[in-house]
Amino acid sequence: MAFAGVAMAGRRGQPQPLVRARRVSALRSVVAVSTALAVFAVAILVHIANPVLELVPFFLGPLAAAAAGLIAFTLMPAPTIDGALRRRSSSVKPRTLSNYSPSGQRTRFGVIVGTTVLAAVAAGLLSKAAPDGRSLCTTLFPAECKAGGPYLFPGWMFALPVLVLTGVLVLATVQALRRVIDAPATAWAELSDADAALRRSGVRLVFRVASAPLALTLGLLLGMASLPLVNAPLLETGLDVNAAATLHTIGMVLFGAAAVTLIYGLSLAFLAVIGAIKLPRTAFAGPRSELAG
């Protein structure tokens, strides 16, 4: 709220179209973040109230929160540098995502989406049901499934909701990007650079907001899958010593990959927060500052 107050206060001497764009951008960020936090809080409460769901609500919280935040971001008025209502002009030059996003940015997002989907599908295919019907164990252990504790594996009970929410998040991301790109352009030629800078920052923010929970979810999938494998030599799995040792090694590799992925996801989340704070000021920075950031 303090950030919103400062960001919406505006600056003396700045053109009014920029001041209005800044205020709308600040309000939009605050509403989107508040919506995401509320959804994540609900996920935590559901997790606490329903132990039978194991970690599923907490596990899905980041994906649900990001999707809700992006939907709120899309529904809020776009922070355009206005004036077109009084000075309407036409342009036949189409605006596309490539105008405001480098190919590497789009490729990284595609890779994180694809990797998360593959990890969820693999976890589901390598799972089996516990006696109570919950898919929480791995087929890599021949012994009868013992759900929970060190045997807990991200089976279909985790994988299916992850796949559904990943699809929802991708759709919300597409709509948010479209809203940034299709928002009316400034009718003031002297503010066209500021308009483009605002759109580039908006696109970058949307990609970071969408990528962070995907990376966190991927890290949680890999980490949860690694724990029963790491403990294979100590558990009653029905495996011989050599097979248990091999799964232990695979589990350690997955655990290392999970740690790296979680750090990457947390870094993206931090950068998304910084981007949300900086976005209302982007229009004032101009192209030089935008390129430097």
XYZ file of C-alpha atoms in Angstrom:
293
model
C 0.000 0.000 0.000
C 2.915 2.319 0.694
C 4.274 1.554 -2.772
C 0.881 2.287 -4.312
C 0.654 5.629 -2.556
C 4.110 6.726 -3.671
C 3.721 5.405 -7.218
C 0.312 6.994 -7.732
C 1.339 10.362 -6.362
C 2.960 11.323 -9.664
C 5.763 13.823 -10.243
C 5.633 17.527 -10.795
C 6.511 18.728 -14.237
C 5.674 15.428 -15.961
C 3.152 15.288 -18.832
C -0.313 14.415 -17.582
C -0.670 11.399 -19.948
C 2.422 9.863 -18.303
C 1.148 10.629 -14.806
C -2.173 8.953 -15.539
C -0.438 5.906 -17.047
C 1.748 5.657 -13.969
C -1.194 5.754 -11.582
C -3.183 3.162 -13.529
C -0.121 0.898 -13.695
C 0.455 1.138 -9.937
C -3.190 0.373 -9.158
C -3.155 -2.537 -11.584
C -0.052 -4.067 -9.974
C -1.455 -3.688 -6.458
C -4.774 -5.332 -7.369
C -3.043 -8.203 -9.193
C -0.607 -8.861 -6.338
C -3.364 -8.643 -3.712
C -5.492 -11.118 -5.666
C -2.577 -13.541 -5.986
C -1.777 -13.326 -2.267
C -5.427 -13.926 -1.347
C -5.585 -17.053 -3.521
C -2.319 -18.359 -2.062
C -3.647 -17.742 1.464
C -6.776 -19.759 0.647
C -4.584 -22.604 -0.638
C -2.655 -22.613 2.650
C -5.882 -22.670 4.687
C -7.225 -25.578 2.613
C -3.929 -27.397 3.154
C -4.131 -26.920 6.933
C -7.791 -27.953 7.144
C -7.468 -31.105 4.974
C -4.488 -33.295 5.943
C -5.850 -36.076 3.715
C -4.863 -33.948 0.723
C -1.235 -34.245 1.845
C 0.662 -31.256 0.360
C -1.478 -30.805 -2.755
C -3.087 -27.393 -1.947
C 0.225 -25.897 -0.830
C 1.907 -27.507 -3.840
C -0.584 -25.875 -6.221
C -0.733 -22.534 -4.420
C 1.892 -20.718 -6.540
C 0.288 -21.784 -9.838
C -3.211 -20.821 -8.709
C -2.003 -17.521 -7.250
C -0.108 -16.533 -10.404
C -3.045 -17.435 -12.652
C -5.428 -15.394 -10.476
C -3.016 -12.460 -10.414
C -2.640 -12.473 -14.195
C -6.411 -12.682 -14.667
C -6.814 -9.649 -12.404
C -3.997 -7.954 -14.325
C -5.866 -8.612 -17.582
C -9.231 -7.380 -16.320
C -7.844 -4.119 -14.941
C -7.586 -1.086 -17.284
C -4.341 -1.092 -19.253
C -1.870 1.707 -18.332
C -1.903 3.440 -21.696
C -0.423 6.864 -22.335
C -3.712 8.393 -23.329
C -4.748 11.327 -25.419
C -6.221 9.264 -28.237
C -9.737 10.259 -27.212
C -8.912 13.820 -28.185
C -6.362 13.150 -30.920
C -7.399 10.030 -32.765
C -4.932 8.818 -35.387
C -4.655 5.577 -37.325
C -1.733 3.272 -37.961
C -1.565 0.262 -40.254
C 1.561 -1.095 -38.566
C 0.605 -4.251 -36.620
C 1.884 -4.763 -33.099
C 2.970 -8.296 -32.168
C 4.660 -9.940 -29.204
C 7.984 -9.958 -31.039
C 7.939 -6.143 -31.072
C 8.224 -6.043 -27.287
C 9.850 -9.352 -26.370
C 13.186 -10.873 -27.496
C 13.097 -14.430 -28.811
C 15.150 -15.696 -25.862
C 12.503 -14.498 -23.428
C 9.759 -16.378 -25.234
C 11.939 -19.479 -25.611
C 12.730 -19.604 -21.883
C 9.031 -19.437 -21.069
C 8.256 -22.235 -23.532
C 11.019 -24.397 -22.057
C 9.835 -23.959 -18.467
C 6.227 -24.737 -19.465
C 7.266 -27.825 -21.443
C 9.607 -29.105 -18.733
C 6.963 -28.703 -16.026
C 4.404 -30.581 -18.122
C 6.866 -33.398 -18.898
C 7.860 -33.709 -15.235
C 4.207 -33.898 -14.150
C 3.365 -36.524 -16.778
C 6.466 -38.566 -15.898
C 5.609 -38.413 -12.187
C 2.087 -39.593 -12.928
C 3.196 -42.456 -15.156
C 5.714 -43.644 -12.548
C 3.128 -43.644 -9.760
C 0.765 -46.185 -8.299
C -2.177 -45.983 -5.931
C -2.054 -46.501 -2.202
C -4.577 -48.884 -0.551
C -6.910 -45.903 -0.020
C -6.864 -45.100 -3.748
C -4.646 -42.008 -3.632
C -1.886 -42.006 -6.249
C 0.995 -41.214 -3.910
C 3.595 -43.949 -4.414
C 6.048 -44.909 -7.139
C 6.021 -48.013 -9.314
C 9.813 -48.106 -8.939
C 9.240 -49.785 -5.566
C 7.850 -53.327 -6.040
C 6.585 -53.510 -2.449
C 3.019 -52.589 -1.564
C 2.440 -48.853 -1.490
C 2.729 -47.147 1.874
C 1.353 -43.652 1.376
C 2.852 -40.657 3.127
C 6.053 -40.045 4.999
C 9.281 -41.063 3.265
C 7.291 -43.005 0.651
C 5.402 -39.918 -0.576
C 5.732 -39.545 -4.362
C 4.088 -36.900 -6.632
C 1.733 -39.257 -8.464
C -1.411 -38.385 -10.367
C -2.898 -36.874 -7.202
C -0.320 -34.099 -7.690
C 0.323 -34.364 -11.426
C -3.240 -33.938 -12.706
C -3.928 -30.675 -10.824
C -0.504 -29.399 -11.891
C -1.336 -30.071 -15.547
C -4.748 -28.394 -15.254
C -3.418 -25.298 -13.482
C -0.471 -25.061 -15.872
C -2.951 -24.883 -18.742
C -4.960 -22.214 -16.913
C -1.784 -20.246 -16.206
C -0.675 -20.391 -19.840
C -4.087 -19.142 -21.008
C -4.004 -16.340 -18.434
C -0.497 -15.435 -19.617
C -1.590 -15.266 -23.244
C -4.514 -13.019 -22.362
C -2.342 -10.759 -20.200
C 0.233 -10.418 -22.993
C -2.498 -9.662 -25.498
C -3.890 -6.974 -23.211
C -0.475 -5.313 -22.922
C 0.152 -5.410 -26.676
C -3.354 -4.469 -27.856
C -3.867 -1.550 -25.475
C -4.443 1.709 -27.418
C -1.216 3.421 -28.373
C -0.455 6.991 -27.441
C -1.713 9.606 -29.850
C 1.287 11.796 -29.016
C 4.253 11.150 -31.305
C 6.696 12.580 -28.770
C 5.617 9.935 -26.231
C 5.917 6.915 -28.545
C 9.228 5.804 -27.001
C 7.712 5.936 -23.522
C 4.715 3.966 -24.778
C 6.977 1.232 -26.199
C 9.044 1.132 -22.990
C 5.896 0.665 -20.928
C 4.783 -2.242 -23.113
C 8.212 -3.939 -23.019
C 8.257 -3.765 -19.231
C 4.683 -5.066 -19.061
C 5.503 -8.053 -21.276
C 8.628 -8.838 -19.265
C 6.653 -8.639 -16.020
C 3.964 -11.014 -17.314
C 6.579 -13.578 -18.379
C 8.323 -13.399 -15.011
C 5.089 -13.685 -13.059
C 4.103 -16.754 -15.104
C 7.555 -18.390 -15.107
C 8.236 -18.099 -11.363
C 5.446 -20.450 -10.144
C 6.156 -22.885 -12.970
C 9.803 -23.099 -11.883
C 8.770 -23.454 -8.236
C 6.289 -26.206 -9.127
C 8.902 -28.016 -11.207
C 11.357 -27.791 -8.307
C 8.751 -29.171 -5.910
C 7.955 -32.038 -8.294
C 11.603 -32.980 -8.654
C 12.275 -32.564 -4.947
C 9.311 -34.660 -3.839
C 10.136 -37.361 -6.401
C 13.742 -37.452 -5.200
C 13.068 -38.062 -1.498
C 11.735 -41.655 -1.640
C 14.471 -42.528 -4.138
C 17.189 -41.063 -1.926
C 15.810 -43.110 0.984
C 15.425 -46.310 -1.064
C 18.300 -48.137 0.731
C 16.601 -47.442 4.085
C 12.980 -48.225 3.213
C 11.073 -51.450 2.742
C 10.819 -51.246 -1.030
C 11.263 -54.835 -2.216
C 14.411 -53.835 -4.136
C 17.759 -55.572 -3.945
C 20.805 -53.682 -2.702
C 22.126 -52.726 -6.152
C 18.762 -51.451 -7.405
C 18.244 -49.434 -4.234
C 21.716 -47.898 -4.598
C 20.982 -46.960 -8.219
C 17.712 -45.264 -7.236
C 19.565 -43.484 -4.431
C 21.965 -41.994 -7.003
C 19.099 -40.970 -9.295
C 17.362 -39.410 -6.329
C 20.422 -37.337 -5.459
C 20.593 -36.048 -9.036
C 16.896 -35.113 -8.914
C 17.406 -33.451 -5.541
C 20.239 -31.300 -6.947
C 18.129 -30.371 -9.983
C 15.247 -29.476 -7.662
C 17.463 -27.171 -5.589
C 18.706 -25.339 -8.689
C 15.181 -25.026 -10.093
C 13.768 -23.706 -6.809
C 16.515 -21.084 -6.589
C 15.745 -20.070 -10.181
C 12.029 -19.823 -9.391
C 12.641 -17.720 -6.284
C 14.928 -15.436 -8.303
C 12.205 -14.967 -10.916
C 9.684 -14.215 -8.179
C 12.010 -11.568 -6.711
C 12.563 -10.024 -10.146
C 8.798 -10.024 -10.735
C 8.264 -8.072 -7.511
C 10.948 -5.563 -8.539
C 9.378 -5.329 -12.005
C 5.934 -4.654 -10.525
C 7.404 -1.815 -8.469
C 9.350 -0.356 -11.382
C 6.611 -0.688 -13.995
C 4.761 2.540 -13.115
C 8.047 4.461 -13.495
C 9.022 2.840 -16.791
C 7.349 5.455 -18.926
C 9.482 8.133 -17.281
C 12.726 6.241 -17.755
C 12.708 6.242 -21.525
C 14.411 3.813 -23.934
C 17.949 4.264 -22.558
C 17.000 3.215 -19.021
C 14.826 0.387 -20.314
C 17.697 -1.104 -22.280
C 20.022 -0.778 -19.320
C 17.576 -2.705 -17.082
